mmCIF file of C-alpha atoms and ligand atoms in Angstrom:
data_model
loop_
_atom_site.group_PDB
_atom_site.id
_atom_site.type_symbol
_atom_site.label_atom_id
_atom_site.label_comp_id
_atom_site.label_asym_id
_atom_site.label_seq_id
_atom_site.Cartn_x
_atom_site.Cartn_y
_atom_site.Cartn_z
ATOM 1 C CA MET F 20 61.012 -5.807 -125.119
ATOM 2 C CA ASN F 21 63.492 -3.132 -123.115
ATOM 3 C CA LEU F 22 62.904 -4.445 -119.769
ATOM 4 C CA ASP F 23 65.683 -1.727 -118.748
ATOM 5 C CA TYR F 24 62.980 1.223 -119.310
ATOM 6 C CA GLU F 25 63.035 2.934 -115.936
ATOM 7 C CA ASN F 26 66.724 3.845 -117.075
ATOM 8 C CA VAL F 27 65.626 7.249 -118.595
ATOM 9 C CA VAL F 28 64.671 8.840 -115.323
ATOM 10 C CA ASP F 29 67.246 11.283 -114.203
ATOM 11 C CA LYS F 30 65.773 11.509 -110.603
ATOM 12 C CA ILE F 31 62.320 10.931 -108.533
ATOM 13 C CA LEU F 32 60.541 14.107 -107.972
ATOM 14 C CA CYS F 33 57.738 12.864 -105.751
ATOM 15 C CA SER F 34 57.777 9.150 -104.616
ATOM 16 C CA GLU F 35 55.393 6.780 -103.929
ATOM 17 C CA GLU F 36 55.530 7.608 -100.422
ATOM 18 C CA ASP F 37 55.271 11.303 -101.087
ATOM 19 C CA ILE F 38 52.253 10.969 -103.418
ATOM 20 C CA LYS F 39 50.427 8.319 -100.993
ATOM 21 C CA SER F 40 50.724 11.331 -97.755
ATOM 22 C CA ARG F 41 50.065 14.207 -100.266
ATOM 23 C CA ILE F 42 46.729 12.436 -101.482
ATOM 24 C CA LYS F 43 45.935 12.047 -98.038
ATOM 25 C CA ILE F 44 46.217 15.831 -97.367
ATOM 26 C CA VAL F 45 44.564 17.047 -100.203
ATOM 27 C CA ALA F 46 41.799 14.541 -100.010
ATOM 28 C CA ARG F 47 40.486 16.019 -96.701
ATOM 29 C CA LYS F 48 40.616 19.620 -97.629
ATOM 30 C CA ILE F 49 38.528 18.110 -100.670
ATOM 31 C CA GLU F 50 35.873 16.932 -97.752
ATOM 32 C CA GLU F 51 36.080 19.744 -96.104
ATOM 33 C CA TYR F 52 35.749 22.342 -98.961
ATOM 34 C CA TYR F 53 32.396 20.275 -100.538
ATOM 35 C CA LYS F 54 30.964 18.292 -96.944
ATOM 36 C CA ASP F 55 28.431 20.990 -96.531
ATOM 37 C CA SER F 56 26.869 21.327 -100.317
ATOM 38 C CA GLU F 57 23.525 20.932 -101.449
ATOM 39 C CA ARG F 58 24.771 19.633 -104.876
ATOM 40 C CA LYS F 59 26.120 16.636 -105.894
ATOM 41 C CA LEU F 60 29.964 15.994 -106.703
ATOM 42 C CA LEU F 61 31.377 14.836 -110.115
ATOM 43 C CA LEU F 62 34.833 14.356 -110.297
ATOM 44 C CA LEU F 63 35.742 14.771 -113.950
ATOM 45 C CA GLY F 64 39.022 13.388 -114.863
ATOM 46 C CA ILE F 65 41.276 14.145 -117.944
ATOM 47 C CA LEU F 66 42.454 11.114 -120.060
ATOM 48 C CA LYS F 67 44.928 9.920 -120.324
ATOM 49 C CA GLY F 68 46.984 11.304 -117.894
ATOM 50 C CA SER F 69 44.969 11.548 -114.722
ATOM 51 C CA VAL F 70 43.920 8.232 -114.455
ATOM 52 C CA VAL F 71 46.376 6.696 -111.840
ATOM 53 C CA PHE F 72 46.002 9.953 -109.847
ATOM 54 C CA MET F 73 42.022 9.827 -110.044
ATOM 55 C CA ALA F 74 42.030 6.066 -108.992
ATOM 56 C CA ASP F 75 44.085 6.659 -105.483
ATOM 57 C CA LEU F 76 42.132 10.367 -105.219
ATOM 58 C CA MET F 77 38.929 8.898 -105.278
ATOM 59 C CA LYS F 78 39.543 5.954 -103.416
ATOM 60 C CA GLU F 79 40.276 8.464 -100.109
ATOM 61 C CA LEU F 80 37.702 10.711 -100.485
ATOM 62 C CA HIS F 81 35.022 9.622 -98.068
ATOM 63 C CA LEU F 82 32.422 11.892 -99.864
ATOM 64 C CA PRO F 83 29.677 10.291 -102.087
ATOM 65 C CA ILE F 84 31.110 11.048 -105.427
ATOM 66 C CA GLU F 85 30.466 10.220 -109.428
ATOM 67 C CA VAL F 86 32.989 10.102 -111.703
ATOM 68 C CA ASP F 87 33.360 10.771 -115.596
ATOM 69 C CA PHE F 88 36.028 11.465 -117.963
ATOM 70 C CA MET F 89 36.805 13.486 -121.009
ATOM 71 C CA ARG F 90 39.884 12.893 -123.438
ATOM 72 C CA LEU F 91 40.777 16.515 -124.759
ATOM 73 C CA SER F 92 43.884 16.916 -126.952
ATOM 74 C CA SER F 93 45.741 20.475 -127.929
ATOM 75 C CA TYR F 94 47.007 20.589 -131.580
ATOM 76 C CA GLY F 95 49.770 23.103 -132.999
ATOM 77 C CA LYS F 96 53.700 22.941 -133.054
ATOM 78 C CA GLY F 97 55.656 21.210 -130.327
ATOM 79 C CA ALA F 98 55.006 19.219 -127.366
ATOM 80 C CA VAL F 99 53.660 22.525 -125.617
ATOM 81 C CA SER F 100 49.847 22.783 -125.636
ATOM 82 C CA THR F 101 48.135 25.758 -127.474
ATOM 83 C CA GLY F 102 44.700 27.064 -126.697
ATOM 84 C CA ASN F 103 42.917 24.819 -129.561
ATOM 85 C CA ILE F 104 41.731 22.063 -127.907
ATOM 86 C CA VAL F 105 39.833 19.180 -129.469
ATOM 87 C CA ILE F 106 37.721 17.063 -127.451
ATOM 88 C CA LYS F 107 38.143 13.556 -128.285
ATOM 89 C CA ALA F 108 35.878 11.806 -125.836
ATOM 90 C CA GLY F 109 32.992 14.177 -124.388
ATOM 91 C CA LEU F 110 30.526 14.111 -121.859
ATOM 92 C CA GLU F 111 27.165 12.373 -122.499
ATOM 93 C CA ARG F 112 25.244 14.484 -120.375
ATOM 94 C CA LYS F 113 24.459 17.983 -121.368
ATOM 95 C CA ASP F 114 22.987 19.803 -118.368
ATOM 96 C CA LEU F 115 25.237 19.387 -115.230
ATOM 97 C CA SER F 116 23.756 22.331 -113.451
ATOM 98 C CA GLU F 117 22.859 19.944 -110.148
ATOM 99 C CA TYR F 118 26.565 19.354 -109.779
ATOM 100 C CA ASN F 119 29.826 20.728 -108.438
ATOM 101 C CA ILE F 120 32.527 20.125 -110.515
ATOM 102 C CA LEU F 121 35.852 19.136 -109.648
ATOM 103 C CA ILE F 122 38.305 18.544 -112.329
ATOM 104 C CA VAL F 123 41.026 15.861 -111.982
ATOM 105 C CA GLU F 124 44.510 16.656 -113.827
ATOM 106 C CA ASP F 125 47.869 15.125 -113.855
ATOM 107 C CA ILE F 126 49.359 18.602 -114.023
ATOM 108 C CA LEU F 127 48.707 21.984 -114.841
ATOM 109 C CA ASP F 128 51.517 23.453 -117.050
ATOM 110 C CA THR F 129 50.590 26.549 -119.489
ATOM 111 C CA GLY F 130 47.170 26.253 -117.957
ATOM 112 C CA ASN F 131 45.838 26.612 -121.886
ATOM 113 C CA THR F 132 43.737 23.049 -121.798
ATOM 114 C CA LEU F 133 42.409 23.705 -118.399
ATOM 115 C CA TYR F 134 41.203 27.481 -119.051
ATOM 116 C CA TRP F 135 39.644 26.404 -122.009
ATOM 117 C CA LEU F 136 37.626 23.577 -120.417
ATOM 118 C CA VAL F 137 36.499 25.568 -117.785
ATOM 119 C CA ASP F 138 35.044 28.202 -120.011
ATOM 120 C CA TYR F 139 33.795 25.331 -122.057
ATOM 121 C CA LEU F 140 32.145 23.376 -119.004
ATOM 122 C CA LYS F 141 29.981 26.429 -118.048
ATOM 123 C CA GLN F 142 29.208 27.594 -121.666
ATOM 124 C CA GLU F 143 28.173 23.970 -122.908
ATOM 125 C CA HIS F 144 26.980 22.097 -119.578
ATOM 126 C CA MET F 145 25.791 24.730 -117.322
ATOM 127 C CA CYS F 146 28.688 24.407 -114.598
ATOM 128 C CA GLU F 147 28.809 26.761 -111.983
ATOM 129 C CA ASN F 148 31.012 25.595 -109.431
ATOM 130 C CA ILE F 149 34.436 24.595 -111.041
ATOM 131 C CA LYS F 150 37.348 23.538 -108.961
ATOM 132 C CA ILE F 151 40.411 22.137 -110.053
ATOM 133 C CA CYS F 152 42.485 19.308 -108.223
ATOM 134 C CA THR F 153 45.707 18.314 -109.727
ATOM 135 C CA LEU F 154 48.657 16.243 -109.073
ATOM 136 C CA LEU F 155 51.009 18.637 -110.551
ATOM 137 C CA ASP F 156 51.475 22.180 -110.707
ATOM 138 C CA LYS F 157 54.300 24.055 -112.755
ATOM 139 C CA PRO F 158 53.505 27.271 -112.307
ATOM 140 C CA ASP F 159 56.796 28.535 -114.044
ATOM 141 C CA ARG F 160 55.306 27.459 -117.619
ATOM 142 C CA ARG F 161 51.881 29.417 -117.081
ATOM 143 C CA GLU F 162 50.454 31.556 -120.100
ATOM 144 C CA LYS F 163 46.732 31.599 -118.933
ATOM 145 C CA PRO F 164 45.480 33.177 -115.699
ATOM 146 C CA ILE F 165 44.283 29.917 -113.707
ATOM 147 C CA SER F 166 45.512 28.418 -111.034
ATOM 148 C CA VAL F 167 44.912 24.956 -108.564
ATOM 149 C CA ASP F 168 42.397 24.972 -105.889
ATOM 150 C CA PHE F 169 43.792 21.312 -104.721
ATOM 151 C CA GLY F 170 47.132 20.720 -105.623
ATOM 152 C CA CYS F 171 49.480 18.107 -104.534
ATOM 153 C CA PHE F 172 53.317 19.126 -105.568
ATOM 154 C CA THR F 173 54.544 22.383 -106.941
ATOM 155 C CA ILE F 174 57.361 21.590 -109.360
ATOM 156 C CA PRO F 175 60.189 23.211 -111.549
ATOM 157 C CA ASP F 176 59.948 23.589 -114.901
ATOM 158 C CA GLU F 177 61.331 19.978 -116.392
ATOM 159 C CA PHE F 178 59.767 17.178 -118.143
ATOM 160 C CA VAL F 179 58.295 14.814 -115.952
ATOM 161 C CA ILE F 180 57.221 10.906 -116.552
ATOM 162 C CA GLY F 181 54.936 8.685 -114.361
ATOM 163 C CA TYR F 182 52.105 8.204 -112.463
ATOM 164 C CA GLY F 183 49.939 8.555 -115.314
ATOM 165 C CA LEU F 184 52.276 11.333 -117.317
ATOM 166 C CA ASP F 185 53.628 9.978 -120.353
ATOM 167 C CA TYR F 186 56.569 10.329 -122.769
ATOM 168 C CA ASN F 187 55.591 9.318 -126.336
ATOM 169 C CA GLU F 188 52.898 7.185 -124.687
ATOM 170 C CA LEU F 189 55.017 5.096 -122.208
ATOM 171 C CA TYR F 190 56.097 5.639 -118.622
ATOM 172 C CA ARG F 191 52.505 5.938 -117.145
ATOM 173 C CA ASP F 192 52.846 2.832 -115.236
ATOM 174 C CA LEU F 193 55.742 4.202 -113.297
ATOM 175 C CA PRO F 194 54.353 4.799 -109.604
ATOM 176 C CA TYR F 195 56.151 7.667 -108.909
ATOM 177 C CA VAL F 196 56.826 10.954 -110.914
ATOM 178 C CA GLY F 197 60.391 11.292 -112.107
ATOM 179 C CA VAL F 198 62.326 14.051 -114.338
ATOM 180 C CA LEU F 199 62.808 12.754 -117.883
ATOM 181 C CA LYS F 200 66.557 12.407 -119.195
ATOM 182 C CA ARG F 201 67.344 15.580 -121.263
ATOM 183 C CA GLU F 202 69.252 13.234 -123.797
ATOM 184 C CA ILE F 203 66.254 11.722 -124.250
ATOM 185 C CA TYR F 204 64.103 14.515 -125.622
ATOM 186 C CA GLU F 205 66.494 16.295 -126.886
ATOM 187 C CA LYS F 206 68.694 13.688 -129.353
HETATM 188 P P1 XMP P 14 48.817 22.734 -120.107
HETATM 189 O O1 XMP P 14 48.630 23.259 -118.909
HETATM 190 O O2 XMP P 14 49.791 23.073 -120.581
HETATM 191 O O3 XMP P 14 49.006 21.045 -119.950
HETATM 192 O O4 XMP P 14 47.639 23.040 -120.813
HETATM 193 C C1 XMP P 14 48.415 20.098 -121.088
HETATM 194 C C2 XMP P 14 48.797 18.846 -121.021
HETATM 195 O O5 XMP P 14 50.386 18.834 -121.123
HETATM 196 C C3 XMP P 14 50.609 17.662 -120.734
HETATM 197 N N1 XMP P 14 51.949 18.136 -119.764
HETATM 198 C C4 XMP P 14 53.094 17.063 -119.423
HETATM 199 N N2 XMP P 14 53.018 15.797 -119.857
HETATM 200 N N3 XMP P 14 54.898 15.541 -118.420
HETATM 201 C C5 XMP P 14 54.006 14.890 -119.177
HETATM 202 O O6 XMP P 14 54.426 13.836 -119.256
HETATM 203 C C6 XMP P 14 55.095 17.048 -118.138
HETATM 204 O O7 XMP P 14 56.242 17.432 -117.439
HETATM 205 C C7 XMP P 14 53.911 18.064 -119.097
HETATM 206 N N4 XMP P 14 53.836 18.895 -118.724
HETATM 207 C C8 XMP P 14 52.619 19.395 -119.381
HETATM 208 C C9 XMP P 14 49.851 17.043 -119.785
HETATM 209 O O8 XMP P 14 49.100 15.841 -120.368
HETATM 210 C C10 XMP P 14 48.570 18.062 -119.737
HETATM 211 O O9 XMP P 14 47.640 17.851 -119.246
HETATM 212 MG MG1 MG P 15 46.907 15.662 -119.886
#
């Protein structure tokens, strides 16, 4: 095994400490927004990228929450997502009308995935109040009219790994978010 695998990181964008403190701030905003709602709150994590963020965020929230997960994939050419989304693992319950839905995702990039998902949840699961919480936001790449409601960091247009985000399925376990060296994906 290559135990020196962290040498693919060009620079650290969000350190472990930065992430911890931003999650606390975002959790307080989420609590403030939902605390007086009559509806139950469902945190809907999008696998696999959200898994580390979801775990840390839910521990920080002082609200009664339920959690569920979906796995989506986008097909099309290259690494950029398209609007063609396939559900790899869906929700068991059909009627979610009694819930507020908070989508928890690693990153909002082009917006294609979550734009599709919000419409799907409204059409197929009767969701009315849907909000988006992401660790990262890359607004420079947006292709769809969608924005983050509760976000931790806005980042430049660079390919990032760590804290749930992968490159070829590796590096999700890094405790920070780092920029992947260009020579790794351009070679
Ligand atoms: P969009 O918003 O483009 O995002 O539909 C779809 C998915 O693309 C992934 N993504 C990244 N993954 N580093 C990653 O590891 C990145 O810089 C990056 N940008 C986008 C991510 O899974 C997102 O959910
Ligand atoms: Mg993802």
